[in-house]
Amino acid sequence: MPPQQKVSKELLYSIGNGKHDNIEVGRCAVKEVGLEKFIRSIVKEIDLHLQKDVVFNLNERGILYNWDNVFEIERVYSQCLGISNRLYQCRGYTHEEKQRVAYFILEEYNERIYSFLPDFKFFVVVFCYYDSNRGVTKVDVQYDQMSFFLHCLGVIQLHRWVSGNVLTPFAIRWMRVYKATRLVHPITFLAQITLAIWLLYRLFAL
C-alpha cells in the first residue's frame, strides 16, 4: 500500500469575470488512511470545519445526519466487504466560494483482508456544501456502485471482458437493426424492453 502522507494544496488557477462568480481550481495531494482522518484533513484545505450534524448522502443509497454515524458505518462496512485499510487521496478540487460549494475528486486505494481478494483503486466525486461560518452542512458522495462491488468480489476484469467482447458488439448490432426500422422512439424502445423481459421470464419458467 502507498505510504501515508499529507501535502498542502496547490492553486492551479482561478476563473472569474464581471458576470460570474470566481471558481477556484486546484489540486491537493492529501493522503490519509481511514475516512475520518481524510475528511478532517481535506476540509482544512479550503479552510472549512466539521460540525456535529451533517446531511451525508451516500450515493442515494443512504442518508446520514451526523459524522459519528458516517465514520462508524464506514469502518463496519469496510470490514463486511473484506477491506482492511482504505487510503484516501485527493486528486483535485473545484471551489465556488460564492456558492459555498466545493467538488473533490478522490482516489480510494482498498487493501483487502484476504490474499485471494485483489487490492483495487476506485474514484469518487464528493460535493461539499457549507454555511456562512464555513461549517460543512451537506455532503453528496457519488460513484459507480456496481463497479465498486465487482471490484470487491474480484470479478471486475471478467465483467469488462464480457462487456467489451459480448454485450457491446451485440448492442451495436441491435442498434443498427433498430435504426434501420425507422421506428426509433421511446415507446418502441420500452416495448422492446418489455418483450425482452417477457421472453426471459418464459425462458426461465420452462
Short mmCIF file of C-alpha atoms in Angstrom, two decimals:
data_model
loop_
_atom_site.label_atom_id
_atom_site.label_comp_id
_atom_site.label_asym_id
_atom_site.label_seq_id
_atom_site.Cartn_x
_atom_site.Cartn_y
_atom_site.Cartn_z
CA MET A 1 0.00 0.00 0.00
CA PRO A 2 1.33 3.51 -0.79
CA PRO A 3 2.74 5.33 2.25
CA GLN A 4 0.59 7.71 4.25
CA GLN A 5 1.42 11.35 3.70
CA LYS A 6 -0.17 14.78 3.63
CA VAL A 7 0.78 17.65 1.31
CA SER A 8 -0.79 21.10 1.18
CA LYS A 9 -2.96 22.24 -1.71
CA GLU A 10 -1.72 24.00 -4.82
CA LEU A 11 -3.95 26.56 -6.52
CA LEU A 12 -3.79 25.99 -10.27
CA TYR A 13 -5.95 28.90 -11.41
CA SER A 14 -8.99 30.99 -10.65
CA ILE A 15 -11.72 31.73 -13.17
CA GLY A 16 -13.93 34.77 -12.93
CA ASN A 17 -15.34 37.83 -14.66
CA GLY A 18 -17.87 40.57 -14.03
CA LYS A 19 -20.88 38.33 -14.63
CA HIS A 20 -19.98 35.08 -12.90
CA ASP A 21 -18.66 34.03 -9.52
CA ASN A 22 -15.00 33.20 -9.19
CA ILE A 23 -14.19 29.50 -9.42
CA GLU A 24 -11.04 28.25 -7.75
CA VAL A 25 -9.46 25.16 -9.30
CA GLY A 26 -6.62 23.39 -7.55
CA ARG A 27 -5.04 20.13 -6.54
CA CYS A 28 -4.25 18.83 -3.09
CA ALA A 29 -2.23 15.68 -2.52
CA VAL A 30 -3.80 14.89 0.83
CA LYS A 31 -3.37 11.20 1.69
CA GLU A 32 -4.80 9.60 4.79
CA VAL A 33 -5.60 6.05 5.92
CA GLY A 34 -9.25 5.92 7.00
CA LEU A 35 -12.20 8.10 6.08
CA GLU A 36 -12.32 10.10 9.31
CA LYS A 37 -8.69 11.26 9.12
CA PHE A 38 -9.07 12.05 5.45
CA ILE A 39 -12.27 14.10 5.86
CA ARG A 40 -10.80 16.08 8.74
CA SER A 41 -7.70 16.83 6.65
CA ILE A 42 -9.36 17.62 3.34
CA VAL A 43 -11.80 20.23 4.65
CA LYS A 44 -8.87 22.21 6.07
CA GLU A 45 -7.51 22.58 2.54
CA ILE A 46 -10.18 25.19 1.82
CA ASP A 47 -10.49 26.42 5.44
CA LEU A 48 -13.68 24.55 6.33
CA HIS A 49 -14.54 22.74 9.55
CA LEU A 50 -16.84 19.89 10.55
CA GLN A 51 -19.89 20.37 12.72
CA LYS A 52 -21.62 17.64 14.69
CA ASP A 53 -24.60 17.47 12.33
CA VAL A 54 -24.45 17.00 8.57
CA VAL A 55 -26.63 15.69 5.75
CA PHE A 56 -24.43 12.96 4.28
CA ASN A 57 -25.89 11.46 1.10
CA LEU A 58 -24.15 8.20 0.24
CA ASN A 59 -24.79 7.80 -3.48
CA GLU A 60 -28.58 7.99 -2.94
CA ARG A 61 -28.36 4.63 -1.09
CA GLY A 62 -28.44 6.09 2.41
CA ILE A 63 -28.61 9.45 4.17
CA LEU A 64 -26.89 10.05 7.50
CA TYR A 65 -27.24 13.05 9.78
CA ASN A 66 -24.12 13.16 11.95
CA TRP A 67 -20.43 12.48 11.43
CA ASP A 68 -20.14 9.86 14.17
CA ASN A 69 -22.56 7.61 12.27
CA VAL A 70 -20.77 8.29 8.98
CA PHE A 71 -17.38 7.22 10.33
CA GLU A 72 -18.69 4.22 12.28
CA ILE A 73 -20.69 2.86 9.35
CA GLU A 74 -17.69 3.27 7.02
CA ARG A 75 -15.50 1.19 9.34
CA VAL A 76 -18.06 -1.63 9.74
CA TYR A 77 -18.98 -1.53 6.04
CA SER A 78 -15.31 -1.88 5.06
CA GLN A 79 -14.88 -4.98 7.24
CA CYS A 80 -18.02 -6.56 5.76
CA LEU A 81 -16.53 -6.11 2.27
CA GLY A 82 -13.19 -7.64 3.21
CA ILE A 83 -11.33 -4.31 3.20
CA SER A 84 -8.62 -3.98 5.85
CA ASN A 85 -7.38 -0.45 5.04
CA ARG A 86 -8.53 2.40 2.85
CA LEU A 87 -6.09 5.03 1.65
CA TYR A 88 -7.94 8.14 0.51
CA GLN A 89 -6.22 10.65 -1.75
CA CYS A 90 -7.50 13.92 -3.19
CA ARG A 91 -6.68 14.30 -6.89
CA GLY A 92 -8.11 17.77 -7.35
CA TYR A 93 -10.92 20.11 -6.47
CA THR A 94 -13.10 22.94 -7.74
CA HIS A 95 -14.20 25.55 -5.22
CA GLU A 96 -17.04 28.00 -5.85
CA GLU A 97 -16.81 30.14 -2.76
CA LYS A 98 -19.71 32.44 -3.64
CA GLN A 99 -21.95 29.37 -3.93
CA ARG A 100 -20.38 27.81 -0.81
CA VAL A 101 -19.66 24.51 -2.51
CA ALA A 102 -16.54 22.51 -3.35
CA TYR A 103 -16.18 19.46 -5.60
CA PHE A 104 -13.46 16.95 -4.81
CA ILE A 105 -12.15 14.10 -6.97
CA LEU A 106 -10.98 11.34 -4.64
CA GLU A 107 -9.00 8.18 -5.24
CA GLU A 108 -9.61 5.27 -2.90
CA TYR A 109 -6.97 2.55 -2.54
CA ASN A 110 -8.52 -0.51 -0.88
CA GLU A 111 -6.31 -3.10 0.77
CA ARG A 112 -8.01 -6.47 1.33
CA ILE A 113 -8.20 -8.73 4.35
CA TYR A 114 -7.69 -11.95 2.38
CA SER A 115 -4.92 -12.59 -0.14
CA PHE A 116 -7.28 -14.10 -2.74
CA LEU A 117 -9.16 -10.79 -2.94
CA PRO A 118 -7.22 -8.24 -5.03
CA ASP A 119 -6.48 -4.72 -3.82
CA PHE A 120 -8.08 -2.09 -6.01
CA LYS A 121 -8.34 1.62 -6.69
CA PHE A 122 -11.63 3.44 -7.07
CA PHE A 123 -12.60 7.03 -7.86
CA VAL A 124 -15.29 9.06 -6.13
CA VAL A 125 -16.74 12.55 -6.64
CA VAL A 126 -17.68 14.43 -3.46
CA PHE A 127 -19.84 17.57 -3.37
CA CYS A 128 -19.26 19.54 -0.16
CA TYR A 129 -21.60 22.36 0.89
CA TYR A 130 -21.01 24.76 3.79
CA ASP A 131 -22.61 27.70 5.60
CA SER A 132 -21.54 31.30 6.18
CA ASN A 133 -19.36 30.18 9.11
CA ARG A 134 -17.58 27.73 6.79
CA GLY A 135 -19.03 24.75 8.62
CA VAL A 136 -19.83 21.75 6.42
CA THR A 137 -23.60 21.25 6.27
CA LYS A 138 -24.11 18.75 3.45
CA VAL A 139 -22.02 16.17 1.60
CA ASP A 140 -23.06 14.27 -1.53
CA VAL A 141 -20.92 11.25 -2.46
CA GLN A 142 -21.30 9.86 -5.98
CA TYR A 143 -19.68 6.79 -7.53
CA ASP A 144 -20.38 3.77 -9.73
CA GLN A 145 -21.73 1.36 -7.14
CA MET A 146 -21.97 -1.68 -9.41
CA SER A 147 -18.30 -1.38 -10.41
CA PHE A 148 -17.34 -0.96 -6.76
CA PHE A 149 -18.98 -4.25 -5.77
CA LEU A 150 -17.47 -6.02 -8.78
CA HIS A 151 -14.06 -4.83 -7.56
CA CYS A 152 -14.87 -6.12 -4.06
CA LEU A 153 -15.78 -9.54 -5.47
CA GLY A 154 -12.63 -9.62 -7.60
CA VAL A 155 -14.57 -10.12 -10.86
CA ILE A 156 -14.21 -6.67 -12.46
CA GLN A 157 -11.82 -7.96 -15.14
CA LEU A 158 -14.28 -10.71 -16.13
CA HIS A 159 -17.09 -8.16 -16.26
CA ARG A 160 -15.03 -5.87 -18.51
CA TRP A 161 -14.22 -8.73 -20.87
CA VAL A 162 -17.86 -9.81 -21.15
CA SER A 163 -19.00 -6.20 -21.62
CA GLY A 164 -16.39 -5.45 -24.28
CA ASN A 165 -16.45 -8.70 -26.22
CA VAL A 166 -20.03 -9.94 -25.87
CA LEU A 167 -22.52 -7.31 -24.72
CA THR A 168 -21.17 -4.28 -26.60
CA PRO A 169 -20.95 -5.97 -30.06
CA PHE A 170 -24.47 -7.35 -29.58
CA ALA A 171 -25.79 -3.92 -28.55
CA ILE A 172 -24.20 -2.27 -31.62
CA ARG A 173 -25.80 -4.79 -33.98
CA TRP A 174 -29.16 -4.40 -32.25
CA MET A 175 -28.89 -0.59 -32.54
CA ARG A 176 -28.24 -0.75 -36.28
CA VAL A 177 -31.19 -3.07 -36.88
CA TYR A 178 -33.41 -0.89 -34.67
CA LYS A 179 -32.30 2.26 -36.52
CA ALA A 180 -32.97 0.63 -39.89
CA THR A 181 -36.64 0.09 -38.93
CA ARG A 182 -37.08 3.90 -38.70
CA LEU A 183 -39.14 3.29 -35.56
CA VAL A 184 -36.71 4.74 -33.04
CA HIS A 185 -38.93 6.20 -30.33
CA PRO A 186 -39.25 5.95 -26.52
CA ILE A 187 -42.45 3.92 -26.88
CA THR A 188 -40.91 1.33 -29.21
CA PHE A 189 -37.80 1.22 -27.03
CA LEU A 190 -39.86 0.48 -23.91
CA ALA A 191 -41.84 -2.09 -25.90
CA GLN A 192 -38.61 -3.91 -26.74
CA ILE A 193 -37.53 -3.93 -23.11
CA THR A 194 -40.94 -5.31 -22.07
CA LEU A 195 -40.73 -8.00 -24.75
CA ALA A 196 -37.19 -8.97 -23.69
CA ILE A 197 -38.25 -9.27 -20.03
CA TRP A 198 -41.26 -11.40 -21.03
CA LEU A 199 -39.09 -13.69 -23.19
CA LEU A 200 -36.55 -14.13 -20.39
CA TYR A 201 -39.35 -14.91 -17.97
CA ARG A 202 -40.78 -17.51 -20.31
CA LEU A 203 -37.31 -18.98 -20.89
CA PHE A 204 -36.53 -19.44 -17.21
CA ALA A 205 -40.07 -20.50 -16.33
CA LEU A 206 -39.74 -23.59 -18.51
#
